């Protein structure tokens, strides 16, 4: 099918960089299982990457603690890819109550939260 032809799970052999997957666990457009399949395939291929999900979030991450944490991770990811110094750490109070779970983080995924 056309969807299978463009699915990231079938295109990981073309990946030449790091991978960051962010997924809302209640996403009505992209089922959680699709993100899990991409993460599993990337992990099996030895891709430097990570997969983070957010409970009670859909296709868009909307809750403030989740948004702040997600964009902080994205910023750290981009700095890592571009060989720039990482941004300062977030104050814990800004992301208190976030619903993120790190499902997979390769050893080289230095942009992921350490807690």
XYZ file of N, CA and C in Angstrom:
345
model
N 0.833 -1.187 0.000
C 0.000 0.000 0.000
C 0.876 1.249 0.000
N 0.271 2.368 -0.319
C 0.997 3.642 -0.352
C 1.500 4.009 1.043
N 0.675 3.759 2.063
C 1.086 4.079 3.435
C 2.297 3.253 3.848
N 2.300 1.979 3.499
C 3.432 1.122 3.847
C 4.694 1.570 3.127
N 4.536 2.061 1.901
C 5.698 2.484 1.115
C 6.409 3.685 1.730
N 5.675 4.539 2.419
C 6.307 5.734 3.009
C 6.493 5.624 4.518
N 6.090 4.502 5.093
C 6.204 4.320 6.535
C 7.668 4.366 6.971
N 7.960 5.102 8.035
C 9.344 5.159 8.533
C 9.917 3.794 8.893
N 9.071 2.861 9.304
C 9.572 1.546 9.701
C 10.229 0.822 8.523
N 9.828 1.161 7.294
C 10.400 0.528 6.102
C 11.500 1.376 5.461
N 11.860 2.479 6.086
C 12.838 3.389 5.492
C 14.035 3.660 6.410
N 14.148 2.915 7.485
C 15.234 3.156 8.439
C 16.609 2.916 7.829
N 16.684 2.113 6.774
C 17.971 1.874 6.129
C 18.501 3.152 5.473
N 17.648 4.116 5.233
C 18.056 5.384 4.632
C 18.445 6.428 5.682
N 18.215 6.121 6.944
C 18.509 7.069 8.020
C 20.005 7.227 8.177
N 20.470 8.457 8.126
C 21.898 8.736 8.233
C 22.229 9.589 9.449
N 21.300 9.711 10.350
C 21.515 10.561 11.517
C 20.854 9.915 12.731
N 20.651 10.716 13.733
C 20.003 10.252 14.957
C 18.488 10.341 14.798
N 17.781 9.668 15.698
C 16.326 9.592 15.608
C 15.700 9.921 16.957
N 14.714 10.794 16.943
C 13.925 11.100 18.134
C 12.460 10.882 17.792
N 11.817 9.949 18.487
C 10.392 9.687 18.315
C 9.657 10.220 19.536
N 8.650 11.043 19.312
C 7.801 11.578 20.375
C 6.371 11.243 19.988
N 5.631 10.664 20.937
C 4.304 10.160 20.591
C 3.336 10.351 21.750
N 2.137 10.840 21.446
C 1.054 10.851 22.422
C 0.440 9.469 22.480
N 0.275 8.928 23.661
C -0.225 7.551 23.795
C -1.672 7.400 23.344
N -2.430 8.496 23.295
C -3.827 8.442 22.861
C -4.013 9.060 21.478
N -2.978 9.027 20.665
C -3.014 9.625 19.328
C -4.047 8.896 18.461
N -5.101 9.602 17.988
C -6.109 8.941 17.164
C -5.676 8.777 15.706
N -4.644 9.505 15.276
C -4.213 9.449 13.875
C -3.100 8.436 13.642
N -2.171 8.389 14.582
C -1.037 7.465 14.465
C -1.063 6.572 15.708
N -1.540 5.346 15.561
C -1.640 4.462 16.730
C -0.287 4.273 17.428
N -0.360 4.143 18.728
C 0.834 3.947 19.556
C 1.691 2.795 19.037
N 1.057 1.768 18.518
C 1.773 0.598 18.005
C 2.693 0.956 16.829
N 2.321 1.962 16.061
C 3.177 2.372 14.943
C 4.484 2.970 15.457
N 4.394 3.835 16.459
C 5.603 4.395 17.055
C 6.462 3.309 17.680
N 5.815 2.358 18.343
C 6.549 1.254 18.959
C 7.266 0.410 17.903
N 6.615 0.209 16.752
C 7.231 -0.578 15.675
C 8.449 0.133 15.103
N 8.345 1.448 14.912
C 9.494 2.213 14.402
C 10.629 2.171 15.419
N 10.305 2.355 16.688
C 11.331 2.317 17.728
C 12.010 0.951 17.783
N 11.243 -0.115 17.709
C 11.810 -1.469 17.756
C 12.711 -1.725 16.553
N 12.273 -1.295 15.371
C 13.085 -1.487 14.166
C 14.375 -0.670 14.249
N 14.273 0.560 14.727
C 15.460 1.411 14.862
C 16.433 0.809 15.866
N 15.912 0.342 16.971
C 16.759 -0.281 17.999
C 17.448 -1.518 17.434
N 16.713 -2.336 16.693
C 17.288 -3.551 16.108
C 18.383 -3.233 15.098
N 18.280 -2.097 14.421
C 19.281 -1.694 13.429
C 20.451 -0.937 14.063
N 20.405 -0.722 15.377
C 21.494 -0.035 16.058
C 21.506 1.471 15.854
N 20.357 2.042 15.530
C 20.249 3.485 15.344
C 20.442 4.183 16.688
N 21.178 5.283 16.695
C 21.265 6.114 17.896
C 19.979 6.919 17.936
N 19.153 6.609 18.902
C 17.868 7.288 18.962
C 17.158 7.039 20.263
N 15.939 7.581 20.319
C 15.139 7.448 21.528
C 13.668 7.567 21.170
N 12.843 7.006 22.040
C 11.391 7.027 21.874
C 10.778 7.429 23.203
N 10.051 8.537 23.180
C 9.404 9.051 24.382
C 7.916 9.189 24.097
N 7.080 8.694 25.017
C 5.640 8.830 24.862
C 5.085 9.676 25.998
N 3.907 10.239 25.742
C 3.230 11.056 26.743
C 1.841 10.490 26.977
N 1.571 10.075 28.216
C 0.258 9.565 28.589
C -0.762 10.707 28.522
N -1.978 10.337 28.180
C -3.108 11.274 28.102
C -2.861 12.418 27.126
N -2.075 12.154 26.084
C -1.864 13.133 25.011
C -2.239 12.476 23.694
N -2.699 13.290 22.748
C -3.104 12.792 21.443
C -2.052 13.064 20.382
N -2.511 13.503 19.207
C -1.609 13.768 18.083
C -0.739 14.986 18.364
N -1.228 15.885 19.181
C -0.449 17.052 19.624
C -0.219 16.949 21.120
N 0.953 17.348 21.554
C 1.252 17.386 22.986
C 0.787 18.752 23.479
N -0.126 18.781 24.439
C -0.773 20.040 24.817
C -0.606 20.455 26.278
N -0.462 19.507 27.187
C -0.365 19.884 28.606
C 0.968 20.577 28.858
N 0.918 21.696 29.576
C 2.093 22.558 29.710
C 3.352 21.836 30.191
N 3.310 21.035 31.257
C 4.549 20.356 31.670
C 5.098 19.435 30.574
N 4.188 18.801 29.823
C 4.607 17.923 28.728
C 5.209 18.721 27.580
N 4.574 19.843 27.248
C 5.083 20.697 26.167
C 6.482 21.201 26.504
N 6.664 21.675 27.724
C 7.978 22.199 28.123
C 9.045 21.108 28.085
N 8.715 19.927 28.575
C 9.680 18.830 28.553
C 9.968 18.393 27.121
N 8.916 18.247 26.312
C 9.116 17.807 24.936
C 10.020 18.778 24.174
N 9.746 20.074 24.245
C 10.566 21.030 23.491
C 11.975 21.128 24.040
N 12.136 20.897 25.329
C 13.494 20.871 25.894
C 14.273 19.685 25.309
N 13.627 18.536 25.227
C 14.277 17.350 24.647
C 14.566 17.586 23.161
N 13.613 18.173 22.437
C 13.831 18.472 21.017
C 15.015 19.423 20.855
N 15.091 20.446 21.697
C 16.207 21.393 21.618
C 17.542 20.691 21.893
N 17.568 19.820 22.909
C 18.791 19.076 23.209
C 19.159 18.142 22.054
N 18.145 17.512 21.442
C 18.354 16.630 20.295
C 18.979 17.401 19.128
N 18.414 18.551 18.808
C 18.939 19.350 17.698
C 20.356 19.843 17.982
N 20.619 20.257 19.206
C 21.983 20.675 19.565
C 22.959 19.512 19.402
N 22.529 18.316 19.780
C 23.372 17.127 19.617
C 23.648 16.863 18.142
N 22.622 16.952 17.311
C 22.776 16.693 15.870
C 23.669 17.728 15.198
N 23.613 18.960 15.676
C 24.362 20.052 15.051
C 25.691 20.341 15.754
N 26.053 19.481 16.708
C 27.299 19.629 17.474
C 27.384 20.999 18.147
N 26.258 21.429 18.731
C 26.198 22.678 19.489
C 26.160 22.351 20.978
N 26.539 23.282 21.833
C 26.434 23.012 23.270
C 24.966 22.856 23.672
N 24.700 21.986 24.612
C 23.304 21.782 25.023
C 22.763 23.013 25.750
N 21.451 23.194 25.721
C 20.852 24.302 26.465
C 20.934 24.022 27.957
N 20.694 25.045 28.772
C 20.679 24.818 30.226
C 19.568 23.854 30.619
N 19.747 23.177 31.725
C 18.723 22.265 32.227
C 17.471 23.042 32.613
N 16.335 22.383 32.500
C 15.077 22.969 32.952
C 14.985 22.871 34.465
N 14.326 23.831 35.053
C 14.019 23.699 36.476
C 12.926 22.648 36.613
N 13.079 21.757 37.571
C 12.143 20.641 37.748
C 10.709 21.134 37.931
N 10.535 22.285 38.539
C 9.176 22.785 38.794
C 8.415 23.067 37.499
N 9.124 23.327 36.411
C 8.471 23.634 35.133
C 7.835 22.402 34.502
N 8.390 21.240 34.776
C 7.865 20.014 34.176
C 7.233 19.078 35.210
N 7.036 19.586 36.413
C 6.418 18.769 37.466
C 5.045 18.283 36.992
N 4.812 16.998 37.138
C 3.548 16.412 36.733
C 3.497 15.973 35.270
N 4.637 16.037 34.570
C 4.635 15.581 33.176
C 4.270 14.102 33.120
N 3.818 13.660 31.946
C 3.393 12.269 31.795
C 4.299 11.491 30.839
N 5.534 11.964 30.666
C 6.461 11.335 29.726
C 7.020 10.025 30.272
N 7.189 9.086 29.355
C 7.880 7.837 29.632
C 8.894 7.626 28.517
N 10.143 7.397 28.887
C 11.154 7.063 27.893
C 11.048 5.568 27.650
N 10.620 5.201 26.458
C 10.416 3.792 26.097
C 11.714 3.133 25.651
N 12.567 3.923 25.011
C 13.844 3.417 24.523
C 14.778 4.597 24.366
N 16.012 4.429 24.788
C 17.046 5.428 24.572
C 18.357 4.686 24.363
N 18.901 4.808 23.168
C 20.205 4.184 22.863
C 21.278 4.845 23.698
N 22.392 4.161 23.881
C 23.484 4.680 24.698
C 23.945 6.054 24.239
N 23.898 6.341 22.956
C 24.352 7.632 22.442
C 23.321 8.729 22.468
N 22.122 8.445 23.000
C 21.040 9.430 23.034
C 21.219 10.361 24.218
N 22.263 11.150 24.172
C 22.624 12.021 25.301
C 21.656 13.171 25.513
N 20.754 13.381 24.598
C 19.785 14.477 24.717
C 18.594 14.108 25.595
N 18.445 12.848 25.960
C 17.293 12.416 26.735
C 17.453 12.757 28.216
N 16.325 12.995 28.913
C 16.401 13.283 30.350
C 17.042 12.118 31.099
N 17.764 12.418 32.139
C 18.477 11.372 32.877
C 17.660 10.783 34.009
N 16.521 11.391 34.362
C 15.751 10.850 35.486
C 14.712 9.864 35.067
